[in-house]
Each structure stands twice: as structure tokens, then as C-alpha cells.
């Protein structure tokens, strides 16, 4: 057997599915807890998403500053 064939046969074979980069991954570095959607009519938007997602509106409060509304689903 020639030297090149002997050397090549001792190298480990790499599968097509084995990545050539990377390693172990850590957990997420951030959590998304809140999404804010700015709109003219918060009640209509809440009603839309309530119907779209099948969720109930669990909290609503009208704020005094600039006629803002707080909603939770």
C-alpha cells in the first residue's frame, strides 16, 4: 500500500451531517416578556387579537395621561 493511501485510511471519516464548526450552545441570553403595539384604538386592536388568537382580554385600564389604555391578554 502506498504512503498516501495508508495515511488517508487512518483519518477519521466525516459524515455529511457533522458540522465543521460550532460546539455546545449556552441558554438564551435574553427573554422577551412584553410587546408594545402603538395604535389609535387600543380596544379595537385588543378585540382583533382576542378573536385572532382565541384569547380573552384579562385586564383593561384607561390611563389619564394622553387617553392611554392598558390591556393584558
CSV table of C-alpha atoms in Angstrom, one decimal:
chain,number,residue,atom,x,y,z
A,1,UNK,CA,0.0,0.0,0.0
A,2,UNK,CA,1.3,3.4,-0.8
A,3,UNK,CA,2.0,6.0,1.8
A,4,UNK,CA,-0.8,8.3,0.7
A,5,UNK,CA,-3.4,5.5,0.8
A,6,UNK,CA,-2.2,4.4,4.2
A,7,UNK,CA,-2.3,7.9,5.6
A,8,UNK,CA,-5.7,8.6,4.1
A,9,UNK,CA,-7.1,5.3,5.6
A,10,UNK,CA,-6.1,6.4,9.2
A,11,UNK,CA,-8.0,9.7,9.0
A,12,UNK,CA,-11.5,9.6,10.6
A,13,UNK,CA,-14.3,9.9,8.1
A,14,UNK,CA,-16.5,12.9,8.4
A,15,UNK,CA,-20.3,12.4,7.9
A,16,UNK,CA,-22.1,14.9,5.7
A,17,UNK,CA,-24.3,15.8,8.7
A,18,UNK,CA,-21.4,16.5,11.0
A,19,UNK,CA,-20.9,20.3,11.3
A,20,UNK,CA,-17.4,21.5,10.8
A,21,UNK,CA,-17.9,24.4,13.2
A,22,UNK,CA,-19.7,25.0,16.5
A,23,UNK,CA,-19.8,23.4,19.8
A,24,UNK,CA,-22.2,23.4,22.8
A,25,UNK,CA,-24.5,26.3,23.0
A,26,UNK,CA,-25.4,28.2,26.1
A,27,UNK,CA,-29.0,29.0,27.0
A,28,UNK,CA,-30.8,32.1,25.7
A,29,UNK,CA,-29.1,35.4,26.6
A,30,UNK,CA,-32.4,37.3,26.8
A,31,UNK,CA,-36.1,36.8,27.3
A,32,UNK,CA,-38.9,38.7,25.6
A,33,UNK,CA,-41.6,39.4,28.2
A,34,UNK,CA,-43.6,42.3,26.7
A,35,UNK,CA,-44.6,43.5,23.3
A,36,UNK,CA,-46.0,47.0,22.9
A,37,UNK,CA,-48.2,47.9,19.9
A,38,UNK,CA,-48.9,51.5,19.4
A,39,UNK,CA,-52.3,52.3,17.8
A,40,UNK,CA,-55.1,54.8,17.7
A,41,UNK,CA,-57.8,52.5,19.2
A,42,UNK,CA,-56.4,50.0,21.7
A,43,UNK,CA,-59.8,48.5,22.4
A,44,UNK,CA,-60.3,47.6,18.7
A,45,UNK,CA,-56.8,46.2,18.5
A,46,UNK,CA,-57.3,44.1,21.6
A,47,UNK,CA,-60.6,42.8,20.2
A,48,UNK,CA,-58.9,41.9,16.9
A,49,UNK,CA,-56.1,39.9,18.6
A,50,UNK,CA,-58.5,38.4,21.1
A,51,UNK,CA,-60.6,37.0,18.1
A,52,UNK,CA,-57.5,36.1,16.1
A,53,UNK,CA,-55.7,34.2,18.8
A,54,UNK,CA,-58.7,33.0,20.8
A,55,UNK,CA,-57.5,34.7,23.9
A,56,UNK,CA,-59.6,36.6,26.5
A,57,UNK,CA,-58.8,40.1,27.5
A,58,UNK,CA,-57.9,39.6,31.1
A,59,UNK,CA,-57.1,43.2,32.1
A,60,UNK,CA,-58.1,46.7,30.8
A,61,UNK,CA,-57.5,50.1,32.4
A,62,UNK,CA,-57.8,53.6,31.0
A,63,UNK,CA,-54.9,55.8,32.0
A,64,UNK,CA,-55.4,59.5,32.4
A,65,UNK,CA,-52.3,60.7,30.5
A,66,UNK,CA,-53.0,61.2,26.8
A,67,UNK,CA,-56.0,58.8,26.9
A,68,UNK,CA,-53.8,55.7,27.0
A,69,UNK,CA,-55.3,52.3,27.6
A,70,UNK,CA,-53.5,49.4,29.3
A,71,UNK,CA,-54.6,45.9,28.2
A,72,UNK,CA,-53.4,42.4,29.1
A,73,UNK,CA,-54.2,39.1,27.4
